[in-house]
């Protein structure tokens, strides 16, 4: 079962800073050409696989969900924070956003064509990642595409303040090869891992992993 204390702390923290966080990340993709290119590749692969609904899991204020929609995907957002979802719904009223946890997605088995986790697995304790990846595998249809984005590293940390407000958020950096191995053990086919160096606003390299659920399970 999900650790309710861990989820509650993360939920409450993002609830507190939802408005300020949304303003901060609103135009992030404008200065990230590699991210935009990989999202476009993810969209093309998803469309080639049947273009089923695409879940942006950990969508926050919805700016990446909207980018997926502009790429032609039937994208919707899921986030742990009700306040983040409220911001997303106000900002993008024509798109669908739901409150939910990546540890227990309220989606039928094999029901979506793609799943994006854009800097959202960073709050999952390392020992819980296999749970999450098995849940992603469960909800993706055969041939469904998966894309993960995260900060690269071996360290973990805690943040107690953001935007002048008290929060309680743990974060975990990831190694692309380790993520790829965990995904393979969860039943995915991994076809790309990419790392780029940090830009002026980042402290660490950034990692990207693209994978898919096999069309025919072994």
Short mmCIF file of C-alpha atoms in Angstrom, two decimals:
data_model
loop_
_atom_site.label_atom_id
_atom_site.label_comp_id
_atom_site.label_asym_id
_atom_site.label_seq_id
_atom_site.Cartn_x
_atom_site.Cartn_y
_atom_site.Cartn_z
CA UNK A 1 0.00 0.00 0.00
CA UNK A 2 1.20 3.55 -0.64
CA UNK A 3 2.87 5.30 2.33
CA UNK A 4 0.19 7.82 3.25
CA UNK A 5 2.59 9.99 5.29
CA UNK A 6 4.95 10.38 2.33
CA UNK A 7 2.07 11.13 -0.04
CA UNK A 8 0.41 13.54 2.39
CA UNK A 9 3.60 15.58 2.87
CA UNK A 10 4.19 15.84 -0.88
CA UNK A 11 0.55 16.71 -1.57
CA UNK A 12 0.41 19.39 1.12
CA UNK A 13 3.67 20.96 -0.04
CA UNK A 14 2.54 21.35 -3.64
CA UNK A 15 -0.86 22.57 -2.51
CA UNK A 16 0.83 25.38 -0.59
CA UNK A 17 2.98 26.58 -3.48
CA UNK A 18 0.74 25.75 -6.45
CA UNK A 19 0.21 29.29 -7.75
CA UNK A 20 3.85 30.39 -7.41
CA UNK A 21 5.15 27.13 -8.87
CA UNK A 22 2.84 27.46 -11.88
CA UNK A 23 4.15 30.95 -12.58
CA UNK A 24 7.76 29.74 -12.32
CA UNK A 25 7.45 26.83 -14.77
CA UNK A 26 4.96 28.36 -17.20
CA UNK A 27 7.50 29.03 -19.96
CA UNK A 28 10.15 26.43 -19.04
CA UNK A 29 9.83 24.49 -22.30
CA UNK A 30 10.54 27.64 -24.31
CA UNK A 31 14.22 27.40 -23.35
CA UNK A 32 14.57 23.60 -23.56
CA UNK A 33 14.91 22.55 -27.22
CA UNK A 34 15.98 18.99 -26.37
CA UNK A 35 12.95 18.49 -24.15
CA UNK A 36 10.67 19.77 -26.91
CA UNK A 37 12.33 17.48 -29.45
CA UNK A 38 12.02 14.40 -27.25
CA UNK A 39 8.40 15.22 -26.42
CA UNK A 40 7.75 15.46 -30.17
CA UNK A 41 9.40 12.06 -30.67
CA UNK A 42 7.30 10.62 -27.83
CA UNK A 43 4.16 12.04 -29.48
CA UNK A 44 5.08 10.61 -32.89
CA UNK A 45 5.74 7.16 -31.42
CA UNK A 46 2.46 7.25 -29.52
CA UNK A 47 0.54 8.24 -32.62
CA UNK A 48 2.20 5.45 -34.59
CA UNK A 49 1.08 2.99 -31.92
CA UNK A 50 -2.59 3.94 -32.22
CA UNK A 51 -2.74 7.38 -30.56
CA UNK A 52 -4.68 6.27 -27.48
CA UNK A 53 -5.11 8.65 -24.53
CA UNK A 54 -1.88 9.88 -22.96
CA UNK A 55 -1.50 10.47 -19.22
CA UNK A 56 0.84 13.20 -18.00
CA UNK A 57 1.44 11.78 -14.52
CA UNK A 58 2.59 14.36 -12.01
CA UNK A 59 1.36 17.08 -14.36
CA UNK A 60 1.55 19.94 -11.88
CA UNK A 61 -0.04 23.08 -13.36
CA UNK A 62 -0.50 21.41 -16.74
CA UNK A 63 1.91 23.23 -19.03
CA UNK A 64 3.43 19.99 -20.38
CA UNK A 65 0.00 18.39 -20.74
CA UNK A 66 -0.90 21.35 -22.95
CA UNK A 67 2.30 20.87 -24.96
CA UNK A 68 1.37 17.22 -25.58
CA UNK A 69 -2.08 18.34 -26.70
CA UNK A 70 -0.53 20.77 -29.18
CA UNK A 71 1.51 17.86 -30.54
CA UNK A 72 -1.74 16.12 -31.45
CA UNK A 73 -2.14 13.79 -28.49
CA UNK A 74 -5.31 13.14 -26.53
CA UNK A 75 -3.48 14.16 -23.37
CA UNK A 76 -4.81 14.51 -19.84
CA UNK A 77 -3.08 15.30 -16.56
CA UNK A 78 -2.93 13.55 -13.20
CA UNK A 79 -1.39 15.08 -10.10
CA UNK A 80 -1.29 14.31 -6.39
CA UNK A 81 -2.01 17.94 -5.47
CA UNK A 82 -5.64 19.15 -5.68
CA UNK A 83 -4.43 22.75 -5.79
CA UNK A 84 -2.14 22.02 -8.72
CA UNK A 85 -5.07 20.41 -10.50
CA UNK A 86 -7.22 23.46 -9.75
CA UNK A 87 -4.58 25.73 -11.32
CA UNK A 88 -4.31 23.45 -14.36
CA UNK A 89 -8.07 23.42 -14.86
CA UNK A 90 -8.25 27.23 -14.68
CA UNK A 91 -5.34 27.66 -17.07
CA UNK A 92 -6.36 24.99 -19.59
CA UNK A 93 -10.15 24.65 -19.26
CA UNK A 94 -10.43 22.58 -22.44
CA UNK A 95 -8.15 19.83 -21.12
CA UNK A 96 -8.85 17.09 -18.59
CA UNK A 97 -7.08 17.03 -15.21
CA UNK A 98 -7.60 14.64 -12.32
CA UNK A 99 -6.25 14.21 -8.79
CA UNK A 100 -4.41 10.92 -8.37
CA UNK A 101 -1.27 9.09 -7.26
CA UNK A 102 1.20 7.36 -9.55
CA UNK A 103 1.40 4.58 -6.98
CA UNK A 104 -2.26 3.70 -7.59
CA UNK A 105 -3.59 5.21 -10.82
CA UNK A 106 -7.36 5.29 -11.19
CA UNK A 107 -7.12 3.91 -14.73
CA UNK A 108 -8.20 0.56 -16.16
CA UNK A 109 -5.60 -1.96 -17.17
CA UNK A 110 -4.12 -1.43 -20.67
CA UNK A 111 -6.23 1.70 -21.18
CA UNK A 112 -3.78 4.38 -22.36
CA UNK A 113 -1.46 4.73 -25.34
CA UNK A 114 1.23 6.76 -23.64
CA UNK A 115 2.44 7.93 -20.25
CA UNK A 116 4.75 10.83 -19.45
CA UNK A 117 6.33 11.44 -16.04
CA UNK A 118 8.08 14.78 -16.43
CA UNK A 119 10.13 15.43 -13.29
CA UNK A 120 7.56 13.63 -11.15
CA UNK A 121 9.33 10.38 -10.21
CA UNK A 122 11.87 12.60 -8.41
CA UNK A 123 9.68 12.53 -5.28
CA UNK A 124 9.35 8.74 -5.23
CA UNK A 125 11.69 6.99 -2.74
CA UNK A 126 14.19 4.86 -4.61
CA UNK A 127 12.82 1.65 -3.09
CA UNK A 128 9.32 2.47 -4.37
CA UNK A 129 10.26 2.94 -8.03
CA UNK A 130 9.55 -0.64 -9.05
CA UNK A 131 6.00 -0.24 -7.67
CA UNK A 132 5.51 2.84 -9.79
CA UNK A 133 6.93 1.27 -12.94
CA UNK A 134 4.73 -1.81 -12.55
CA UNK A 135 1.75 0.51 -12.20
CA UNK A 136 2.78 2.35 -15.38
CA UNK A 137 3.08 -1.01 -17.14
CA UNK A 138 -0.39 -2.03 -15.91
CA UNK A 139 -2.21 0.99 -17.34
CA UNK A 140 -0.38 1.17 -20.69
CA UNK A 141 -1.85 -0.71 -23.62
CA UNK A 142 0.43 -3.13 -25.50
CA UNK A 143 2.76 -0.98 -27.59
CA UNK A 144 2.12 2.00 -25.32
CA UNK A 145 4.93 4.52 -24.95
CA UNK A 146 6.59 5.72 -21.74
CA UNK A 147 8.80 8.78 -21.24
CA UNK A 148 10.54 9.70 -17.98
CA UNK A 149 12.45 12.93 -17.28
CA UNK A 150 14.50 13.56 -14.13
CA UNK A 151 17.65 15.08 -12.64
CA UNK A 152 20.71 12.84 -12.87
CA UNK A 153 22.68 11.89 -9.76
CA UNK A 154 23.04 9.53 -6.82
CA UNK A 155 21.97 11.85 -4.03
CA UNK A 156 18.74 12.56 -2.23
CA UNK A 157 17.65 15.58 -0.26
CA UNK A 158 14.91 17.44 1.54
CA UNK A 159 13.42 20.86 0.94
CA UNK A 160 11.67 22.73 3.74
CA UNK A 161 11.01 26.08 2.04
CA UNK A 162 9.95 27.35 -1.37
CA UNK A 163 8.65 30.75 -2.45
CA UNK A 164 8.90 31.89 1.17
CA UNK A 165 6.55 29.13 2.34
CA UNK A 166 7.15 26.11 4.56
CA UNK A 167 7.04 22.80 2.68
CA UNK A 168 8.15 19.22 3.33
CA UNK A 169 9.39 17.57 0.13
CA UNK A 170 11.98 14.84 -0.33
CA UNK A 171 13.68 14.49 -3.71
CA UNK A 172 15.71 11.71 -5.29
CA UNK A 173 18.04 11.97 -8.26
CA UNK A 174 18.33 9.11 -10.72
CA UNK A 175 20.82 7.33 -12.96
CA UNK A 176 19.49 6.68 -16.49
CA UNK A 177 21.03 3.21 -16.75
CA UNK A 178 19.58 2.20 -13.39
CA UNK A 179 16.15 3.48 -14.43
CA UNK A 180 16.45 1.52 -17.68
CA UNK A 181 17.23 -1.66 -15.74
CA UNK A 182 14.27 -1.17 -13.42
CA UNK A 183 11.99 -0.59 -16.39
CA UNK A 184 13.17 -3.75 -18.11
CA UNK A 185 12.49 -5.76 -14.96
CA UNK A 186 9.00 -4.20 -14.87
CA UNK A 187 8.36 -5.54 -18.38
CA UNK A 188 9.29 -2.58 -20.60
CA UNK A 189 11.43 -2.43 -23.71
CA UNK A 190 13.85 0.48 -23.36
CA UNK A 191 14.93 2.08 -26.61
CA UNK A 192 16.60 5.37 -25.61
CA UNK A 193 18.41 6.90 -22.65
CA UNK A 194 19.74 10.43 -23.01
CA UNK A 195 21.63 12.81 -20.73
CA UNK A 196 22.24 16.49 -21.32
CA UNK A 197 24.45 18.84 -19.37
CA UNK A 198 22.84 21.38 -17.02
CA UNK A 199 21.94 24.82 -18.25
CA UNK A 200 22.61 27.98 -16.25
CA UNK A 201 19.55 27.44 -14.05
CA UNK A 202 20.24 23.76 -13.27
CA UNK A 203 22.60 22.09 -10.81
CA UNK A 204 22.88 18.64 -12.37
CA UNK A 205 22.66 16.90 -15.74
CA UNK A 206 19.15 16.02 -16.89
CA UNK A 207 18.08 12.50 -17.83
CA UNK A 208 15.53 11.13 -20.29
CA UNK A 209 14.40 7.54 -20.78
CA UNK A 210 11.97 6.37 -23.47
CA UNK A 211 10.49 2.88 -23.39
CA UNK A 212 7.42 0.98 -24.45
CA UNK A 213 5.24 -1.83 -23.23
CA UNK A 214 5.80 -4.78 -25.61
CA UNK A 215 3.12 -5.33 -28.22
CA UNK A 216 3.06 -9.03 -27.31
CA UNK A 217 3.90 -9.97 -23.74
CA UNK A 218 6.26 -12.90 -23.34
#
